[in-house]
Coordinates of C-alpha atoms (C1' of nucleotides) in Angstrom, one line a residue:
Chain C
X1 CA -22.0 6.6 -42.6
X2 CA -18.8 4.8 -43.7
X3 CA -17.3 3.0 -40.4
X4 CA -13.9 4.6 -42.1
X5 CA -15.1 8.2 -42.2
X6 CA -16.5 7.4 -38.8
X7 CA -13.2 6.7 -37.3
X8 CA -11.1 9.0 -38.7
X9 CA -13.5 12.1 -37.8
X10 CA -13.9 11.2 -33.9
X11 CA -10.3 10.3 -33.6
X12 CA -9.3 13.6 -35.3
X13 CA -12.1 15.2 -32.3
X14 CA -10.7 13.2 -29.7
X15 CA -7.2 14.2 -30.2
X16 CA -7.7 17.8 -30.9
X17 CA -10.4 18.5 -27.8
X18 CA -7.9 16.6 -25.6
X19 CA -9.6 13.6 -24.8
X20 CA -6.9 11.4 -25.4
X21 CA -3.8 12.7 -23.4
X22 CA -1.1 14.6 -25.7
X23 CA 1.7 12.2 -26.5
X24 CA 0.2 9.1 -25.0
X25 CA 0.3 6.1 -27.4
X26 CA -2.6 4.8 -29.0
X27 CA -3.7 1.1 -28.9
X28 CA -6.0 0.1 -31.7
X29 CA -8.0 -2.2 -29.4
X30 CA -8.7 0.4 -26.5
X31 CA -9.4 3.3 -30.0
X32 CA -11.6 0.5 -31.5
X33 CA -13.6 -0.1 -28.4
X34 CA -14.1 3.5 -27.7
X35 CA -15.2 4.7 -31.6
X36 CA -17.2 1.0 -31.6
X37 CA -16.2 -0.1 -35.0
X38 CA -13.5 -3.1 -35.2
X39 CA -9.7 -2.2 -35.9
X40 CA -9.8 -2.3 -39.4
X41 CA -11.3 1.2 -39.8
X42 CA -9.1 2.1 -36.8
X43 CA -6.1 1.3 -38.5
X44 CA -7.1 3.6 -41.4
X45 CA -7.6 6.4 -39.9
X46 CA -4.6 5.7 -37.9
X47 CA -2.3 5.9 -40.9
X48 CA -4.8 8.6 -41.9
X49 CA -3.6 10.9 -39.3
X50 CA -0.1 10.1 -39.2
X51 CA -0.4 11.6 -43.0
X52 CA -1.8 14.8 -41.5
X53 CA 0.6 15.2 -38.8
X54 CA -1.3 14.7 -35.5
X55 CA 0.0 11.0 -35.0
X56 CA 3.6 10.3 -35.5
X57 CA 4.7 6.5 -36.1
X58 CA 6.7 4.8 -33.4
X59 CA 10.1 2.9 -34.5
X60 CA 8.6 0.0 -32.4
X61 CA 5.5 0.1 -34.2
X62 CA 2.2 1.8 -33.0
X63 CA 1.3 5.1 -33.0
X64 CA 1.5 8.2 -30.7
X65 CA -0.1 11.9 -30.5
X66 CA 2.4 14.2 -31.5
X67 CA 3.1 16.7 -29.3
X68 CA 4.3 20.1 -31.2
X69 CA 7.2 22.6 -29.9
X70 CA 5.6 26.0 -29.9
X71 CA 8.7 26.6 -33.3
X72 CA 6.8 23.8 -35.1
X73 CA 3.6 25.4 -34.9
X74 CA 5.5 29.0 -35.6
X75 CA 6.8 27.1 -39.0
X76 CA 3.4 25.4 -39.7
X77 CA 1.9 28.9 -39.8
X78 CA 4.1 30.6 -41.7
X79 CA 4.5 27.7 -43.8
X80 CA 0.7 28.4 -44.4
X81 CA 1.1 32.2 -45.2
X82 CA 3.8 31.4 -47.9
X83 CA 1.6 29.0 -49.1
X84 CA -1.5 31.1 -49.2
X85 CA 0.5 33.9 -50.5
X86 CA 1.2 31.7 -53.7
X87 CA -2.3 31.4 -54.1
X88 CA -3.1 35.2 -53.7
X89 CA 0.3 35.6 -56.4
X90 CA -1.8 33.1 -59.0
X91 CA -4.8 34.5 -58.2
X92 CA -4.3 38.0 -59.2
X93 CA -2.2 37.0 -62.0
X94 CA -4.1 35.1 -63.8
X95 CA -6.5 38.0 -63.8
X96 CA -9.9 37.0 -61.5
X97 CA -13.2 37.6 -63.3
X98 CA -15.9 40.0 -62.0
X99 CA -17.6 37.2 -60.2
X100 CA -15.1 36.7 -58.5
X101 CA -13.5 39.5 -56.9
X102 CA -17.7 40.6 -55.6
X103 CA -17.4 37.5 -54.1
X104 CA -14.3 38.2 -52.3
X105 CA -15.3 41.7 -51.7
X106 CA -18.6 40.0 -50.1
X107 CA -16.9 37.9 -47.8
X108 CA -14.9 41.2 -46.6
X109 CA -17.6 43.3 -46.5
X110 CA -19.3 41.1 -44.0
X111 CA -16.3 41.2 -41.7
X112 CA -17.0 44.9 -41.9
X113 CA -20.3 44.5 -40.5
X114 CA -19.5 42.2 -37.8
X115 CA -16.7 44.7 -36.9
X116 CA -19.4 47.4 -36.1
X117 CA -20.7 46.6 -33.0
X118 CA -19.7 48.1 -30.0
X119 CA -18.4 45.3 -28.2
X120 CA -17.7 42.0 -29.8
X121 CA -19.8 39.2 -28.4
X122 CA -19.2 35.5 -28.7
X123 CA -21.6 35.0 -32.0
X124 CA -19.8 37.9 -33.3
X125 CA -16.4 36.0 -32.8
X126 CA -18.0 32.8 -34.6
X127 CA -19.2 34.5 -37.3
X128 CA -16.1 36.2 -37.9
X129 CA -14.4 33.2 -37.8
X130 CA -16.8 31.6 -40.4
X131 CA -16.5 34.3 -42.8
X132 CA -13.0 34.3 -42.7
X133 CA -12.5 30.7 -43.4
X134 CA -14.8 31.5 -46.6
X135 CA -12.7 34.4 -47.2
X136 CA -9.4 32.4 -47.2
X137 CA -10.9 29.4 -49.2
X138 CA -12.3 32.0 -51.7
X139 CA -8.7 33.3 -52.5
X140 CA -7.4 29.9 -52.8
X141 CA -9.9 28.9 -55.2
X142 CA -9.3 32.0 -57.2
X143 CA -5.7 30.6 -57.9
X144 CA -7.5 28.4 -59.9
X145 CA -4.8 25.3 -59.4
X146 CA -6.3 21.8 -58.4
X147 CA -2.8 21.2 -57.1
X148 CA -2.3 24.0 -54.7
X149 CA -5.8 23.7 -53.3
X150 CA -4.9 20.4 -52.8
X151 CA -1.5 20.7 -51.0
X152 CA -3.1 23.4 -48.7
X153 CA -5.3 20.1 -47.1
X154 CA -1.7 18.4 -46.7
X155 CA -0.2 21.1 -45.1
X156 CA -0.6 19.8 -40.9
X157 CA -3.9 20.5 -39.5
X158 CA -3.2 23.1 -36.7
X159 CA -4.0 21.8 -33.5
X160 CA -6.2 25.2 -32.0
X161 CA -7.5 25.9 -35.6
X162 CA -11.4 25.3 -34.5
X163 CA -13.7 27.6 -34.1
X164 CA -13.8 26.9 -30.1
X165 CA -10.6 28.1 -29.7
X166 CA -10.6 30.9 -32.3
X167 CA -13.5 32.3 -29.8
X168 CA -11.9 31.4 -26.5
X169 CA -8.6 33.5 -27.8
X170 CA -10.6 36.5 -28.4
X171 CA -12.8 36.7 -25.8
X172 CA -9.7 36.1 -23.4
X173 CA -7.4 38.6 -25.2
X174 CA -7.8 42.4 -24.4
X175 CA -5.7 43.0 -27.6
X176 CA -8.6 41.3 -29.6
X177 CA -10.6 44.1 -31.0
X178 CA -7.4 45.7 -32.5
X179 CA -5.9 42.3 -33.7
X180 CA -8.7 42.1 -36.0
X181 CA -8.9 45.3 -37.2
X182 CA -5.7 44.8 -38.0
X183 CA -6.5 42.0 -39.8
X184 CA -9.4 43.1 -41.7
X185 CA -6.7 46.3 -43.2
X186 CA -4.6 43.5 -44.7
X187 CA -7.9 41.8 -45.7
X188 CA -8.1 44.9 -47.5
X189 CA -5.2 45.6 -49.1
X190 CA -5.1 42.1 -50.2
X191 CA -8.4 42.3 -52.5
X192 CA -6.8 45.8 -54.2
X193 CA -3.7 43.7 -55.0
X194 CA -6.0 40.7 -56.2
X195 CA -8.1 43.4 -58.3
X196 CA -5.2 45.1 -59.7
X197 CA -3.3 42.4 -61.1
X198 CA -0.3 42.7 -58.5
X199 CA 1.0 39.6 -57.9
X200 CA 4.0 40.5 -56.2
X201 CA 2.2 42.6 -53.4
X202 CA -1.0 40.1 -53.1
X203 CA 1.6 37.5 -52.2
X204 CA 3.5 39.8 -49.9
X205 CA 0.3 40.9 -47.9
X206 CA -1.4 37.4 -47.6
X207 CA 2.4 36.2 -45.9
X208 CA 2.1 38.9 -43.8
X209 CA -1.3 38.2 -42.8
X210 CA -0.1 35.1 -41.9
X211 CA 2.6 36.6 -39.6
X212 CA 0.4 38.8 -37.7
X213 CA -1.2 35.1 -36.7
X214 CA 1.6 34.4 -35.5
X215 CA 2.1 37.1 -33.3
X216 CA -1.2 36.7 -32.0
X217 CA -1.2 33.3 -31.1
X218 CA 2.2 34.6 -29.0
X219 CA 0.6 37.1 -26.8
X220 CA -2.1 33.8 -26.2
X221 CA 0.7 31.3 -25.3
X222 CA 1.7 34.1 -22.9
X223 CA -1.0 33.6 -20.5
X224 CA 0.1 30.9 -18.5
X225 CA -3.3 29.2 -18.0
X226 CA -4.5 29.4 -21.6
X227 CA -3.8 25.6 -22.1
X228 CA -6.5 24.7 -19.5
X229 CA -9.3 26.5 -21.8
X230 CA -8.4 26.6 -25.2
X231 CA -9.0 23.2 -26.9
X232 CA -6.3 21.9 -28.6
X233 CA -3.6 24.0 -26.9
X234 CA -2.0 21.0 -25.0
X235 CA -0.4 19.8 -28.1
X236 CA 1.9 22.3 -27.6
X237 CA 4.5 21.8 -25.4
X238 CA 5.6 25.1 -23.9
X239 CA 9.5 26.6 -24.4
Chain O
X1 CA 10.9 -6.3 -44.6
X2 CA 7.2 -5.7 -43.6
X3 CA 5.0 -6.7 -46.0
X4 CA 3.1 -3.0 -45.8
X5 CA 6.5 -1.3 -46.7
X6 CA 7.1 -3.6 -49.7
X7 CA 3.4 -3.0 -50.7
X8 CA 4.6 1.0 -50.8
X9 CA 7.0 0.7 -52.3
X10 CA 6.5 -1.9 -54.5
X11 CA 2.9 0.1 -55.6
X12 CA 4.7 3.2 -55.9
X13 CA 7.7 1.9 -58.1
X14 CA 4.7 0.1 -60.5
X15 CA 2.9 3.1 -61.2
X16 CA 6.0 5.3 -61.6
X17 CA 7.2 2.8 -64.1
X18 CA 4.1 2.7 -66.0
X19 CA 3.6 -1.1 -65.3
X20 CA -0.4 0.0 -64.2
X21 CA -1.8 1.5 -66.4
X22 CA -2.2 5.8 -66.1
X23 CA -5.8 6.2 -64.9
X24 CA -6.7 3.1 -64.7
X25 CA -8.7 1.2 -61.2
X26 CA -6.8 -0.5 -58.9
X27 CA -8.0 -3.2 -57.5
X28 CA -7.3 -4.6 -54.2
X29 CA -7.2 -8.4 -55.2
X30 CA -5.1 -7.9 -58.1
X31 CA -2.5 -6.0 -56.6
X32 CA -1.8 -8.5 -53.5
X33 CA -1.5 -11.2 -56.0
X34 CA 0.6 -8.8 -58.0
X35 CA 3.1 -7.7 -55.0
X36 CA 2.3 -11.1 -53.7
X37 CA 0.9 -10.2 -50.4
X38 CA -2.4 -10.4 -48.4
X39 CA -5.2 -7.5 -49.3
X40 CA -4.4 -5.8 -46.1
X41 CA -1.0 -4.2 -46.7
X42 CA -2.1 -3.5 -49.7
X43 CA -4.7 -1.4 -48.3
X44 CA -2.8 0.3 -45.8
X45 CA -0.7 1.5 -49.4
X46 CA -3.0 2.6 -51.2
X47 CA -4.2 5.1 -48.8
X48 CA -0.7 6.1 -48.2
X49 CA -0.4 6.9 -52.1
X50 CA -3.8 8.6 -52.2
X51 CA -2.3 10.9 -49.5
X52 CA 1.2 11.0 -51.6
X53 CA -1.4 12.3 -54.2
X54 CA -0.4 9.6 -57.2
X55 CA -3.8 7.8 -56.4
X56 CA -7.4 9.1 -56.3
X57 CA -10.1 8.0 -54.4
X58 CA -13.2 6.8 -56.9
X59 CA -16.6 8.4 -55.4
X60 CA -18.1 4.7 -55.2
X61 CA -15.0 3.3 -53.2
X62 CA -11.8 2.3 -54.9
X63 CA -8.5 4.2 -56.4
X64 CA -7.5 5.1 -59.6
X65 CA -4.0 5.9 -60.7
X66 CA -4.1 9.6 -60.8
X67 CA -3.3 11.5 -64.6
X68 CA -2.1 14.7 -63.9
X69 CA -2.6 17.8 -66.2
X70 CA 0.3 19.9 -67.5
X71 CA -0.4 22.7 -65.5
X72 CA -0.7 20.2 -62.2
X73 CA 3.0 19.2 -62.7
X74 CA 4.0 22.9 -63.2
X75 CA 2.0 24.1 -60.4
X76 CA 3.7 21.5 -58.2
X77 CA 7.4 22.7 -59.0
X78 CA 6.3 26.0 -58.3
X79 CA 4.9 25.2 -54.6
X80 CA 8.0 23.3 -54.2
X81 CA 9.9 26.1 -55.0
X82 CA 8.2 27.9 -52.8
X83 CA 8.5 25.8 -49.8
X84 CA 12.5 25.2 -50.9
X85 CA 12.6 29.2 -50.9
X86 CA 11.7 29.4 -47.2
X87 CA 13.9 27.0 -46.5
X88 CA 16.4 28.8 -47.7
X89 CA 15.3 31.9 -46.5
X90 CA 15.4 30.1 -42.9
X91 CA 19.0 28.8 -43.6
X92 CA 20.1 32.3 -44.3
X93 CA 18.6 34.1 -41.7
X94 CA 19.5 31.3 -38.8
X95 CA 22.6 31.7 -39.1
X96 CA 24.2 29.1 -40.9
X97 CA 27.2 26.7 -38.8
X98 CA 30.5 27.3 -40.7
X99 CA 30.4 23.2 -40.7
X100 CA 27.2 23.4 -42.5
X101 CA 28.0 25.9 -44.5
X102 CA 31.2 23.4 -45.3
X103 CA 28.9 20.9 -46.3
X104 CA 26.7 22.9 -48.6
X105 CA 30.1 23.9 -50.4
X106 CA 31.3 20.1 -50.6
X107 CA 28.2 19.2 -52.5
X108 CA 28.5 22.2 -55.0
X109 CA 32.0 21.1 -55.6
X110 CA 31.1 18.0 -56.2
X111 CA 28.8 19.5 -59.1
X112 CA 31.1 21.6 -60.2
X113 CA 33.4 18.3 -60.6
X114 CA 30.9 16.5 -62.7
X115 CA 30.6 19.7 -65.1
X116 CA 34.4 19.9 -66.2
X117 CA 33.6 16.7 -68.5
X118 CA 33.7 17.6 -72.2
X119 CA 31.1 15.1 -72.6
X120 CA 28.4 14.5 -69.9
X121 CA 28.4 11.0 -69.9
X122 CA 25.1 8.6 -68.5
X123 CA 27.4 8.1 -65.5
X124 CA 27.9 12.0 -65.6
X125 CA 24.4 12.8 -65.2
X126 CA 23.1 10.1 -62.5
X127 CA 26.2 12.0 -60.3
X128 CA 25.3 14.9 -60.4
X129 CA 21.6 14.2 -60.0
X130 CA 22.2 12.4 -56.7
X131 CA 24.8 15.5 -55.6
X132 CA 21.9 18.1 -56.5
X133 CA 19.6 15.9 -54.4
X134 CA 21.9 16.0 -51.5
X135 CA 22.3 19.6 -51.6
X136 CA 18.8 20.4 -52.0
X137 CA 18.7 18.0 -48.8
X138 CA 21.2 20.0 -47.4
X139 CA 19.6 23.2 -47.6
X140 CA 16.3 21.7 -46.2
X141 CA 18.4 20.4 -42.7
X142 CA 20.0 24.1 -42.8
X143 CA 16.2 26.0 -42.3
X144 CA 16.9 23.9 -38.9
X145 CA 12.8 23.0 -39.2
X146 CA 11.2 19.7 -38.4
X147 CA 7.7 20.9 -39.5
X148 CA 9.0 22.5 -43.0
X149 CA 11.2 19.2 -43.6
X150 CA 8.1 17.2 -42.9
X151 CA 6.2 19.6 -45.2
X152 CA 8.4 18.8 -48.0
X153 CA 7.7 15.3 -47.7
X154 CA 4.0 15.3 -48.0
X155 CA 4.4 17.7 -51.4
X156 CA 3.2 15.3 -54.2
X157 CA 5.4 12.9 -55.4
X158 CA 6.6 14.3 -59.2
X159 CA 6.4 11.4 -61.6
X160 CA 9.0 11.8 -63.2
X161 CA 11.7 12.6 -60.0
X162 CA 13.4 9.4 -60.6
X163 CA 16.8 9.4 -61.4
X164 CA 16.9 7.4 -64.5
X165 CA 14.0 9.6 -65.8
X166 CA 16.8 12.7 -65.3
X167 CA 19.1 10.9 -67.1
X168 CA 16.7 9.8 -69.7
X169 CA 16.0 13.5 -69.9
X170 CA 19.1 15.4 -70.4
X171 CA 20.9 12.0 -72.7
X172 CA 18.1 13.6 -75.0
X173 CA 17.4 17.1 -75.1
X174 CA 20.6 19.3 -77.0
X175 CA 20.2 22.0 -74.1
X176 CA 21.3 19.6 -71.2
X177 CA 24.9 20.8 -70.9
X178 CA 23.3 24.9 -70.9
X179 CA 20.6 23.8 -68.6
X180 CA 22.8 22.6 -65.9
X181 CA 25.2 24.8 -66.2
X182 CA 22.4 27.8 -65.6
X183 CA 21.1 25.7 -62.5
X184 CA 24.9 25.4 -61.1
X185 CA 25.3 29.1 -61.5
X186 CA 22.4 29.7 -58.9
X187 CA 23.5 26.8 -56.7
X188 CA 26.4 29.1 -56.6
X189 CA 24.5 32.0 -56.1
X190 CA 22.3 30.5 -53.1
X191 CA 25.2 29.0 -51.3
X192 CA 26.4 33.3 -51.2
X193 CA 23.3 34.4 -50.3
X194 CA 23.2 31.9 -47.3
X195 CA 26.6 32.7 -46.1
X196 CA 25.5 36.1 -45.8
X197 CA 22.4 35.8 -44.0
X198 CA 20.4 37.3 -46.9
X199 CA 17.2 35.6 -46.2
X200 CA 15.2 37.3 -49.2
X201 CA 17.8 36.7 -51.9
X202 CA 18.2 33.2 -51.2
X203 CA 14.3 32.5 -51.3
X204 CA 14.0 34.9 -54.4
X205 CA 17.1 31.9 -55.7
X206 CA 15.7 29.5 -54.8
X207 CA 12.3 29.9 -56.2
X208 CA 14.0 31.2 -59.7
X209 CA 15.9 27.6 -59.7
X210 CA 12.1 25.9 -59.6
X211 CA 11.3 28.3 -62.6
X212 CA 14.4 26.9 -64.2
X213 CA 12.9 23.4 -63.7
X214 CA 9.9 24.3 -65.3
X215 CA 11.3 26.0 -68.0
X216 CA 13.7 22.4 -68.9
X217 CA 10.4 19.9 -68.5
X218 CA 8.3 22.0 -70.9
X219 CA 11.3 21.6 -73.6
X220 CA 11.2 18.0 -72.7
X221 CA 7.4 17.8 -72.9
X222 CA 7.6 19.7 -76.1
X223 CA 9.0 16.4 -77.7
X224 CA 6.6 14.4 -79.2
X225 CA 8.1 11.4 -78.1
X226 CA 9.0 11.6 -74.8
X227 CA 6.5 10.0 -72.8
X228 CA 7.5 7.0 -74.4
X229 CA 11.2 6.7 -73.8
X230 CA 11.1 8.9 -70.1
X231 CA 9.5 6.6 -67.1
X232 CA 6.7 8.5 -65.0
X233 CA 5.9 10.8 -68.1
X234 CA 2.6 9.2 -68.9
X235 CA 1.1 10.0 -66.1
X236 CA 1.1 13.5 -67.4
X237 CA -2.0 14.2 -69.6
X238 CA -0.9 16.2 -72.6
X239 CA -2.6 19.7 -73.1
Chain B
dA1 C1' -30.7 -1.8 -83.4
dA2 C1' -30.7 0.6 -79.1
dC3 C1' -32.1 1.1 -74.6
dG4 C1' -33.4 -0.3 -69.9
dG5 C1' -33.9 -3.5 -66.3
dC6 C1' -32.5 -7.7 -63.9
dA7 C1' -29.3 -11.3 -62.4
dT8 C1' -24.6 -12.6 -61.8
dT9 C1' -20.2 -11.7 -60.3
dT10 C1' -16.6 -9.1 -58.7
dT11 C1' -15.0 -5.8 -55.3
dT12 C1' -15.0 -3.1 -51.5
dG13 C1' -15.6 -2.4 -46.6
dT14 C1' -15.6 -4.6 -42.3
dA15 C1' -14.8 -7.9 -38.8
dT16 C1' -12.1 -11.3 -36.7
dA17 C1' -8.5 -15.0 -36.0
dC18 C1' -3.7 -16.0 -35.5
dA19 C1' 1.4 -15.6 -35.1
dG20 C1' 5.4 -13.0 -33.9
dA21 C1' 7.2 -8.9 -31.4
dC22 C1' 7.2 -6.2 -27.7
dT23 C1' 6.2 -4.6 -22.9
dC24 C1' 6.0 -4.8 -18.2
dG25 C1' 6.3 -6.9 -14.0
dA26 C1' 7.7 -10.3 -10.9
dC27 C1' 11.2 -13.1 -9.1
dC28 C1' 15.8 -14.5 -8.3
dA29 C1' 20.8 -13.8 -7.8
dG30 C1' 24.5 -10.9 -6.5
Chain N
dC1 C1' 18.9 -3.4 -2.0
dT2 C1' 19.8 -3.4 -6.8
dG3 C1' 20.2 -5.4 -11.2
dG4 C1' 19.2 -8.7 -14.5
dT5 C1' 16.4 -12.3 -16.5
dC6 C1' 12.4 -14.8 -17.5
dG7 C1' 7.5 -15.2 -18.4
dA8 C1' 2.8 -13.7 -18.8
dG9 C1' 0.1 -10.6 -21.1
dT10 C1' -0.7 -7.4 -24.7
dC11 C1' -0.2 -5.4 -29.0
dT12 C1' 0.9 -5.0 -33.8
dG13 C1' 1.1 -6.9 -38.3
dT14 C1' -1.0 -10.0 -41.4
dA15 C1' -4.2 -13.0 -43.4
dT16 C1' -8.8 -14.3 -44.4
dA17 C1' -13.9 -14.8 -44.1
dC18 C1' -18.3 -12.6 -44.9
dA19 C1' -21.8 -9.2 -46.2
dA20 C1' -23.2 -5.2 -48.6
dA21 C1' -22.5 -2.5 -52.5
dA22 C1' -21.1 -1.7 -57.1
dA23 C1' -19.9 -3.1 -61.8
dT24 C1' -20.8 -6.0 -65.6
dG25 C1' -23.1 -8.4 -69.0
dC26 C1' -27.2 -10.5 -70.7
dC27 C1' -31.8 -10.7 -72.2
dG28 C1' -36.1 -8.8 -73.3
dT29 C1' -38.6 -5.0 -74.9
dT30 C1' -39.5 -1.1 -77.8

DNA sequence: AACGGCATTTTTGTATACAGACTCGACCAG
DNA sequence: CTGGTCGAGTCTGTATACAAAAATGCCGTT
């Protein structure tokens, strides 16, 4: 593998699973000596990451790990669900083809299944979470725009986003079972919007998707010791 | 100045002005002897520009100087839109100062100023575009949102932004005086909205004013000519 | 004449050397 | 004891050297 590549994925790990302290600044000879490439491929993915919002740039020079208020990840996420509810707008007006909406309906009918059992276990979390990312992807690629698939990898890469964390939140959360379900109705609603052509309401639902995460990740935050287990978590300074 | 922000900007202001050619290979060597620096701050910016999204990334290694299709460009006004249209949804619902709201009225004014000219002169239409970018500006500090400012920012770069390109436009299409005249009435508009803390109608403005936008570059593109005479249009593939 | 393979030559990716800027700490003066 | 200043050490920014990969063009073959 590309040295590059190399550099900017475990630096991306490192700062996301916490093993670089949160808002501590980065020297490119202690980064280059733990990845084991030289600083050239360090400096990359340095400026990489400052581009994706984990790193910010020090006036002096140098770089440090951001640390986010909990507003900025508030924003980032509803900055998300107005930006996914474009794509659901796009996709159901410019009309998705048969192929299309089964595979949407696939995706959701697959949450369905998971949803069954009795009592959620950890795989049952993950796979969730798996489908779900194909779920979200699948809309976005039924907008059928280069462009706004492309600004969606621009928007800031949210710190807890990982599947890890999705699982720690749930299996800590008693409200989890009915936070999905929950989200799985809007999931829903949002493929009838998609099929039907409605624009307007497809957008509506996918932002309000988007605020029920929000919500969520509230009652997590809540729980004062939820920073010790869920990775990625410390980038978030508490209010 | 540091040699890796004159490489940016220096990069950025060549392909803009259509000194590279539209989707042709950059390479590294030829640049630094073009911007007259060493290969390395030239690398730094062109993985800056490939995350500003006017450069792609060549499967072998390398960047090419990204052509954009119609629907690219109109697909990117409408996301900013969208992301202005929170903004101002934010501003409204905030609560905006009455200093800021003081400000957003100066710059309005100021519009309104340029716009009692029988005849829009060149000087005419550079002022007003740098008073519309203020106030777009403005609106953007009143959501009171790092991570949605920040946002903004990492939106591609339009090709054509550039003020002289504005002036360049509206010296040559008959509607100009019409089209900025419409776009003032919903600065107007916005600015009420805001005042009143009426989150939904100022994002509902907002995002109309982006339609607007689109709506005035297809006229221009309709021209034949234009790419010729208007800098940053020939990065634009035409359909 | 067209196509494919091989050699040349450029280019990228990487490593490293060097100069200037900055940091941090120790030491000295008040 | 406190504050400032000086200096050693470190870091960034930059340039450049080197190897591997890719592009290019040429020649031979079909």
């Amino acid at each position: 593998m590309q040295q590059r590549i190399k550099a900017v994925l475990r630096l991306r790990e490192m700062i996301l699973d916490g093993e670089l302290a949160a808002g501590s600044r980065l020297s490119e000879p202690m980064l280059a000596e733990l990845i084991q490439v030289s600083r050239t491929p360090v400096r990359v993915a340095l400026v990489q990451l400052e581009h994706e919002g984990l790193l910010e740039l020090l006036p002096g020079g140098g770089y440090r790990i951001r640390v986010f208020a909990e507003k900025d990840i508030f924003d980032a996420i509803e900055l998300r669900g107005t930006y996914e509810g474009l794509c659901a707008r796009y996709a159901a007006e410019s009309g998705a083809s048969a192929l299309e909406l089964e595979r949407l309906a696939g995706h959701i009918a697959g949450i369905d299944e998971v949803l069954e059992s009795d009592q959620l276990s950890e795989g049952d979390f993950l796979r969730y979470m798996e489908i779900n990312q194909q779920l979200h992807d699948c809309v976005i690629d039924m907008a059928h725009s280069p462009m706004l698939a492309e600004a969606m990898n621009r928007i800031v890469t949210l710190p807890f986003a990982s599947p890890s964390a999705f699982v720690l939140v749930h299996a800590e959360i008693p409200e989890s079972r009915h936070v999905l379900t929950i989200a799985q109705h809007q999931h829903h609603s949002l493929y009838e919007a998609i099929a039907d052509g409605e624009g307007s309401r497809a957008e509506a639902i996918a932002r309000e998707h988007a605020r029920s995460a929000k919500r969520n990740l509230q009652i997590v935050l809540r729980q004062q010791d939820a920073m010790d287990r869920v990775p990625g978590l410390q980038l978030i300074k508490r209010g």
